PDB file of C-alpha atoms in Angstrom:
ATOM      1  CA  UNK A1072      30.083   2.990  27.088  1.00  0.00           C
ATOM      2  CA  UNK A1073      28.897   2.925  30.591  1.00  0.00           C
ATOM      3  CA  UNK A1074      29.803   6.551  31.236  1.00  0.00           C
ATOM      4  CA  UNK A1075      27.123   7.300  27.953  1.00  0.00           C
ATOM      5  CA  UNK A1076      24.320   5.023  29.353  1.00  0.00           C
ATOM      6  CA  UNK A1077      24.767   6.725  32.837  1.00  0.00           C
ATOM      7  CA  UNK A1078      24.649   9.995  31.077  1.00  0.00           C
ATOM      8  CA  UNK A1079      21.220   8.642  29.806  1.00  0.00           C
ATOM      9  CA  UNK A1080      22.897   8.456  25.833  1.00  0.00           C
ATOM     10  CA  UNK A1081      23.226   5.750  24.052  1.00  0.00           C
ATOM     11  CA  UNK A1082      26.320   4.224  22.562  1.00  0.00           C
ATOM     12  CA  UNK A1083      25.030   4.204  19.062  1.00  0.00           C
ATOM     13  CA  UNK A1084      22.920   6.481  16.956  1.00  0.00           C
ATOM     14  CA  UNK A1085      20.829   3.285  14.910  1.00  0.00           C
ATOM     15  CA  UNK A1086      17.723   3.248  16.436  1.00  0.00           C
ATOM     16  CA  UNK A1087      17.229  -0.247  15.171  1.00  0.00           C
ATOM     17  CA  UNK A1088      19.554  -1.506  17.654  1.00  0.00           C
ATOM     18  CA  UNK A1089      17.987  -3.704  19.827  1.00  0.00           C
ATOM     19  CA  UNK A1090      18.191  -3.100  23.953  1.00  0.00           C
ATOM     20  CA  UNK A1091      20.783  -5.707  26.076  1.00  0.00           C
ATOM     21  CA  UNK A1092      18.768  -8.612  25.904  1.00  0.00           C
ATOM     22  CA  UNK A1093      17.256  -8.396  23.328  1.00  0.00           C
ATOM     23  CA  UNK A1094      16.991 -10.562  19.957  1.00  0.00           C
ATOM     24  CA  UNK A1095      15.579 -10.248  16.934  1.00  0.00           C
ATOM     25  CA  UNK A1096      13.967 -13.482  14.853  1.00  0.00           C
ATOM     26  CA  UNK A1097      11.931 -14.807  11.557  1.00  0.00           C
ATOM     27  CA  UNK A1098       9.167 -16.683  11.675  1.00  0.00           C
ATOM     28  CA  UNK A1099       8.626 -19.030   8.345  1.00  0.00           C
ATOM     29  CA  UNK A1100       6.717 -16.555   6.291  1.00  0.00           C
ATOM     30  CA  UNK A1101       8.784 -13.518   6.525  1.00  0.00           C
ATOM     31  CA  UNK A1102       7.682 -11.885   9.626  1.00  0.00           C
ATOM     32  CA  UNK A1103      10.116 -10.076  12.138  1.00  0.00           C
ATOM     33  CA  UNK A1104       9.259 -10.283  15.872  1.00  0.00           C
ATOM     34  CA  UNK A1105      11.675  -9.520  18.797  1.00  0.00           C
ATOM     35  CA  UNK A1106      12.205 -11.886  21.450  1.00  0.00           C
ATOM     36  CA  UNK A1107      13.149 -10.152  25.205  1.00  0.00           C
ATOM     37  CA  UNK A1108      15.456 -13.137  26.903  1.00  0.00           C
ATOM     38  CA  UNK A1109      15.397 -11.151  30.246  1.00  0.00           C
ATOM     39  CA  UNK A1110      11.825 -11.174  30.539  1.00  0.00           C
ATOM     40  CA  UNK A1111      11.328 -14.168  28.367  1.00  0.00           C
ATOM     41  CA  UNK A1112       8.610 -12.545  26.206  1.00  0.00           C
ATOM     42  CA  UNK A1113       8.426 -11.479  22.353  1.00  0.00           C
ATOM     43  CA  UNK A1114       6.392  -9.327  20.450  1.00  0.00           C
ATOM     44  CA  UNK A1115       5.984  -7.948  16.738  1.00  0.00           C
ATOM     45  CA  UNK A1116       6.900  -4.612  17.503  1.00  0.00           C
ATOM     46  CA  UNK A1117      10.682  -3.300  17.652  1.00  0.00           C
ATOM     47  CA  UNK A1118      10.884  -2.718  21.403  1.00  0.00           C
ATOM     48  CA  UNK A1119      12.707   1.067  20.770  1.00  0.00           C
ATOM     49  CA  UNK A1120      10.820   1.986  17.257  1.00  0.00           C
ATOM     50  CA  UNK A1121       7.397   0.353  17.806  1.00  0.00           C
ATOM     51  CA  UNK A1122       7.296  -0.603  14.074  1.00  0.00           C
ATOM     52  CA  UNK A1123       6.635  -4.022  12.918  1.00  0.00           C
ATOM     53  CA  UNK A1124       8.968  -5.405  10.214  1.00  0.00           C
ATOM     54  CA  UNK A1125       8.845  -7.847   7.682  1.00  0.00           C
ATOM     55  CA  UNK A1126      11.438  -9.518   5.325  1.00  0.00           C
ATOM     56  CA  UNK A1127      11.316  -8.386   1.930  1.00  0.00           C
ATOM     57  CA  UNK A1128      12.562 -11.137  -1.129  1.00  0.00           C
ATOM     58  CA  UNK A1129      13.608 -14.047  -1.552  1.00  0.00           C
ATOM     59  CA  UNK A1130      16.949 -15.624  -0.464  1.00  0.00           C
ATOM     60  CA  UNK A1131      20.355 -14.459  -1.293  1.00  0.00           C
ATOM     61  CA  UNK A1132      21.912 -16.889  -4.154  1.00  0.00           C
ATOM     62  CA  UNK A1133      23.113 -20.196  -2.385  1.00  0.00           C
ATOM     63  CA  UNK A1134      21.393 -19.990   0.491  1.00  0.00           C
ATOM     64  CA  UNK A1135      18.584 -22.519   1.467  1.00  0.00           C
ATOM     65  CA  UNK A1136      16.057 -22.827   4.477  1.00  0.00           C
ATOM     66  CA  UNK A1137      15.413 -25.914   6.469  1.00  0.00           C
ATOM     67  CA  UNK A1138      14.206 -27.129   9.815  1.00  0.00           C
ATOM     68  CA  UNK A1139      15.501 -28.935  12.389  1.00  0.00           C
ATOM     69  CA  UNK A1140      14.106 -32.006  14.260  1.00  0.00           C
ATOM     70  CA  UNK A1141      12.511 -29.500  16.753  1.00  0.00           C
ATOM     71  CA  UNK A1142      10.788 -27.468  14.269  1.00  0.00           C
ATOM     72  CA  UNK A1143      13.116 -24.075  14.330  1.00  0.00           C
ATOM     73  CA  UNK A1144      14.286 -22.482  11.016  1.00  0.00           C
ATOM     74  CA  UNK A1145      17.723 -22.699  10.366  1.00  0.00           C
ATOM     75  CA  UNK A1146      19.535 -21.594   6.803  1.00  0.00           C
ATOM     76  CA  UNK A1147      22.095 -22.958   4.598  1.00  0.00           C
ATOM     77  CA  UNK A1148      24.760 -21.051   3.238  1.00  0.00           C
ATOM     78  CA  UNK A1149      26.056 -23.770   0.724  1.00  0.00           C
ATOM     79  CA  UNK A1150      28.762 -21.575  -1.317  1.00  0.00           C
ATOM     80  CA  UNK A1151      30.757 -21.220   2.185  1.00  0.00           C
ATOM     81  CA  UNK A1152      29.405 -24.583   3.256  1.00  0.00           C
ATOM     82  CA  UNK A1153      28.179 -23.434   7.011  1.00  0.00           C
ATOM     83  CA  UNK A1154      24.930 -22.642   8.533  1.00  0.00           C
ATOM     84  CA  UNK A1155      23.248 -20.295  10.780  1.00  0.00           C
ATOM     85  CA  UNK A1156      19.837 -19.708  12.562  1.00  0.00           C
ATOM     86  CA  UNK A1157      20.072 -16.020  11.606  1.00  0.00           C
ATOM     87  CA  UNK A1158      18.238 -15.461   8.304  1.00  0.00           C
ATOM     88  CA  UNK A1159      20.566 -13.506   5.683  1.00  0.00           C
ATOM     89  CA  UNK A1160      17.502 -11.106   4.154  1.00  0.00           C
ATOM     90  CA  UNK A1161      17.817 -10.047   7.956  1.00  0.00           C
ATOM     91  CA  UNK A1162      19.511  -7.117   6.595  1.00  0.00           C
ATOM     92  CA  UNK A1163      17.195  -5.791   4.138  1.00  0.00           C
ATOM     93  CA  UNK A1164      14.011  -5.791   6.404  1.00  0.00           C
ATOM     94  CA  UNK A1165      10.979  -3.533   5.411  1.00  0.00           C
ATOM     95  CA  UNK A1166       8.530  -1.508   7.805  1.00  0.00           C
ATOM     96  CA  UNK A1167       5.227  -3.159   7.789  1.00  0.00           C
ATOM     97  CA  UNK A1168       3.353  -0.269   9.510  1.00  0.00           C
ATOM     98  CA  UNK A1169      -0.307   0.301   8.334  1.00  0.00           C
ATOM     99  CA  UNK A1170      -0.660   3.530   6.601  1.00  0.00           C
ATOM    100  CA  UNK A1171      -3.569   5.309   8.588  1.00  0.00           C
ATOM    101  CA  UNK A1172      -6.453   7.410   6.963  1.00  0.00           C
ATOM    102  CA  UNK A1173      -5.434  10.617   6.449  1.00  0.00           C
ATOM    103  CA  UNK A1174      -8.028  13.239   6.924  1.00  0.00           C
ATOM    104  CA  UNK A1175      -6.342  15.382   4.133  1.00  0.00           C
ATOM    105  CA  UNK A1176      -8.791  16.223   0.925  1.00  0.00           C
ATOM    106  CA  UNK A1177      -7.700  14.566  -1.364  1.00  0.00           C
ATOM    107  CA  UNK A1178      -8.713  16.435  -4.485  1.00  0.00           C
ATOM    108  CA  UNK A1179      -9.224  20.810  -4.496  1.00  0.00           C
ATOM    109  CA  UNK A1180     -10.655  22.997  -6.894  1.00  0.00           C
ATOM    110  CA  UNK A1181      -8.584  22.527  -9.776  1.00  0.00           C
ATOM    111  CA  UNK A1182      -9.172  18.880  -9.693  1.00  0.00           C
ATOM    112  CA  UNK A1183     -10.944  17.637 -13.217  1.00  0.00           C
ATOM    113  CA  UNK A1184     -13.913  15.017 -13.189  1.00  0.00           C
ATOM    114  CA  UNK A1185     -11.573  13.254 -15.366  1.00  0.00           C
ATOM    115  CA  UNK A1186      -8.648  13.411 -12.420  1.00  0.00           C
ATOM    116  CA  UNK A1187     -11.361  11.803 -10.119  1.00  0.00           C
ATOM    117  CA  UNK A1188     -12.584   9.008 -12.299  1.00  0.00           C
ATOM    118  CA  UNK A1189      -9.124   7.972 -12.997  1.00  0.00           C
ATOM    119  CA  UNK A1190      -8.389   3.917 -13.167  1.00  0.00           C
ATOM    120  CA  UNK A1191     -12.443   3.497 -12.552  1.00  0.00           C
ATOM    121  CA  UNK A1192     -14.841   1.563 -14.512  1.00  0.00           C
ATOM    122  CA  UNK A1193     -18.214   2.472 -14.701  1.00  0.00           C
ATOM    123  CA  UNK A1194     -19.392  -0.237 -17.537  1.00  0.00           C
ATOM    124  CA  UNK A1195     -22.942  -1.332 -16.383  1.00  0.00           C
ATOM    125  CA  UNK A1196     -23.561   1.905 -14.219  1.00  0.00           C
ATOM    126  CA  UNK A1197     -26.683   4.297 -14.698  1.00  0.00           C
ATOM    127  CA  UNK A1198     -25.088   7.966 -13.636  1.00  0.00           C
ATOM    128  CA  UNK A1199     -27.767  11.282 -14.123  1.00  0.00           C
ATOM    129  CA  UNK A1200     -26.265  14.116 -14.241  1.00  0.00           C
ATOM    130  CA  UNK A1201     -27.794  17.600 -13.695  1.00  0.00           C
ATOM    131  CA  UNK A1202     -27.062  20.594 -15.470  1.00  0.00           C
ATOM    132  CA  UNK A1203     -25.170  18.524 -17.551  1.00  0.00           C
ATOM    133  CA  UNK A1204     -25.444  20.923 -21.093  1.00  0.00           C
ATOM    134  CA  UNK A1205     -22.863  23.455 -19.731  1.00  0.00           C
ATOM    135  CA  UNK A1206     -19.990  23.779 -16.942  1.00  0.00           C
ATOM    136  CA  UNK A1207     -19.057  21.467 -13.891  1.00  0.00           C
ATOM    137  CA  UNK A1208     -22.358  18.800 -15.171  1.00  0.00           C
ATOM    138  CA  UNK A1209     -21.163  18.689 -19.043  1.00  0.00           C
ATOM    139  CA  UNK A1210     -17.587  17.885 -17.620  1.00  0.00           C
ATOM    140  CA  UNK A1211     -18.669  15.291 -15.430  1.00  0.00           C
ATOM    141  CA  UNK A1212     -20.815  13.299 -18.174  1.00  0.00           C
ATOM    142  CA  UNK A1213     -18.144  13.753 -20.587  1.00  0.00           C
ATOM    143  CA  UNK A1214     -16.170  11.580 -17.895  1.00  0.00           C
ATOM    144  CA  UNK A1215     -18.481   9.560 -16.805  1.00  0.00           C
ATOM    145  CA  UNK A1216     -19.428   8.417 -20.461  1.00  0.00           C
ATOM    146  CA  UNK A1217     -15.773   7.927 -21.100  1.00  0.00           C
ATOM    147  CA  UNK A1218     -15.089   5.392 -18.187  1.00  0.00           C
ATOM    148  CA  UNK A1219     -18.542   3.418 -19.158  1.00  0.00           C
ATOM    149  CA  UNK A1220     -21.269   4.432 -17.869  1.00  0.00           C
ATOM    150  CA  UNK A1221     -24.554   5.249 -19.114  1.00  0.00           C
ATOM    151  CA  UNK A1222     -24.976   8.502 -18.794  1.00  0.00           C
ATOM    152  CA  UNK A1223     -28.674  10.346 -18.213  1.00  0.00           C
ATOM    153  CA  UNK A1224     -28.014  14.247 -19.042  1.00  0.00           C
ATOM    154  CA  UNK A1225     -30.884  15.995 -16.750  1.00  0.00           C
ATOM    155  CA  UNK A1226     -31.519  19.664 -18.667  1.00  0.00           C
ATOM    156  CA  UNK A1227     -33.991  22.093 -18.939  1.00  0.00           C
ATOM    157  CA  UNK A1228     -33.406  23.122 -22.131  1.00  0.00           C
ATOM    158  CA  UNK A1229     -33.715  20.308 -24.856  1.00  0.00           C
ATOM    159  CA  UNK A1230     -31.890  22.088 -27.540  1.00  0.00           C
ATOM    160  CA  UNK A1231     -28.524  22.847 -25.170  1.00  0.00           C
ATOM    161  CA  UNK A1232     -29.100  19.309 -24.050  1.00  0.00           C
ATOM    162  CA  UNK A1233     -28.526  18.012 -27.701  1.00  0.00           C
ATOM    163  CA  UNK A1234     -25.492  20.209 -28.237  1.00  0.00           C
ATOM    164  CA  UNK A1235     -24.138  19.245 -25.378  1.00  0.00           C
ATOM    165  CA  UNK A1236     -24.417  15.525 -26.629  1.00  0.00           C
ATOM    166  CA  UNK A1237     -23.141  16.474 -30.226  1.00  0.00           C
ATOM    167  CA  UNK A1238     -19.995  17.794 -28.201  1.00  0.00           C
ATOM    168  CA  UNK A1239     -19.642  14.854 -25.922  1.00  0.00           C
ATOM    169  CA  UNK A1240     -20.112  12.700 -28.582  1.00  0.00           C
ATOM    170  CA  UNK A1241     -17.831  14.255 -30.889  1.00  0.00           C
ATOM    171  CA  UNK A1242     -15.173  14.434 -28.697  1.00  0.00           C
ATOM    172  CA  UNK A1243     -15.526  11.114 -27.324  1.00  0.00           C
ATOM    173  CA  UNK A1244     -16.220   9.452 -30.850  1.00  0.00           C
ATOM    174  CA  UNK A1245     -15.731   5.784 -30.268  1.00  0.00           C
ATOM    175  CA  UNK A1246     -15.089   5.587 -26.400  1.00  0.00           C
ATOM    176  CA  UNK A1247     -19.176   5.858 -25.848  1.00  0.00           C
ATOM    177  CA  UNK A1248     -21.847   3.169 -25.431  1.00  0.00           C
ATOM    178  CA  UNK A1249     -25.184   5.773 -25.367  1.00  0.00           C
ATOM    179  CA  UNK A1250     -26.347   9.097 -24.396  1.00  0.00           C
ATOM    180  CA  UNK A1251     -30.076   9.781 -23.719  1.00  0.00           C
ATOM    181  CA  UNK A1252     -31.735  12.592 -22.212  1.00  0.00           C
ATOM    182  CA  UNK A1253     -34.450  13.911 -20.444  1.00  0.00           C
ATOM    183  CA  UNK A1254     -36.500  16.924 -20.089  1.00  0.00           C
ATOM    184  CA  UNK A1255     -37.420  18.333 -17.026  1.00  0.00           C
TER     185      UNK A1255
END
């Protein structure tokens, strides 16, 4: 081992393992942090990763958590009777890294109004749409109607405007509180 770390390697290939010194804890809720005994310090952050962790579920079966009279955590293992200040879920830690904002577009050409408006409700919302008797605007009414809202078709022509409603309408039979329309 010493011939490895002179070499600059280390002597295992987990990059979870924690630097000499080193020791990982709990804290009552679930949280991971690391605690550095050399320079008596801790932090959230795994000191070789940099990712925070957190312990996901509950408690294996038989297993209990207490405190002791100075307030640390200590668990119970009460099928083999012993107990330890290491927590068991220890194990089966998550990564509790915040996803950042991508700047990635989410949605290309090929995307439908309908793909867009997925899992949103527009009940109580006034939504005008332009151009709305034929292409791109008669899509997006058609979805906007279908996920609540009240939709305003602005067209120029008043007879394309009311077969674009017929459609919508008879598509839609039964998902759709009103359609009005206005002349411009």
């Amino acid at each position: 081992m010493a011939a490895l770390r002179y070499a600059g390697l280390d002597d295992t290939d987990s990059e979870d393992e924690l630097p000499l010194g080193w020791e990982q804890r709990t804290t009552k809720d679930g949280w991971v942090y690391y605690a550095n005994h050399t320079e008596e310090k801790t932090q959230w952050e795994h000191p070789k990763t940099g990712k925070r962790k957190r312990i996901a579920g509950d408690l294996p079966y038989g297993w209990e958590q207490e405190t002791d009279e100075n307030g640390q955590v200590y668990f119970v293992d009460h099928i083999n009777k012993r107990t330890t200040y290491l927590d068991p879920r220890l194990a089966f830690t998550v990564d509790d890294n915040p996803t950042k904002p991508t700047n990635r577009q989410r949605y290309d050409g090929s995307t439908t109004a309908m793909e867009i408006l997925q899992g949103r409700d527009f009940t109580g919302k006034v939504v005008v749409v332009t151009g709305a008797n034929s292409g791109i605007g008669f899509e997006t009414a058609k979805s906007f109607a279908l996920h609540g809202a009240h939709v305003i078709l602005a067209c120029r022509n008043m007879s394309r405007a009311n077969e674009a409603v017929s459609l919508i309408l008879g598509e839609w039979d039964g998902f759709l509180q009103e359609f009005q329309w206005v002349h411009l």
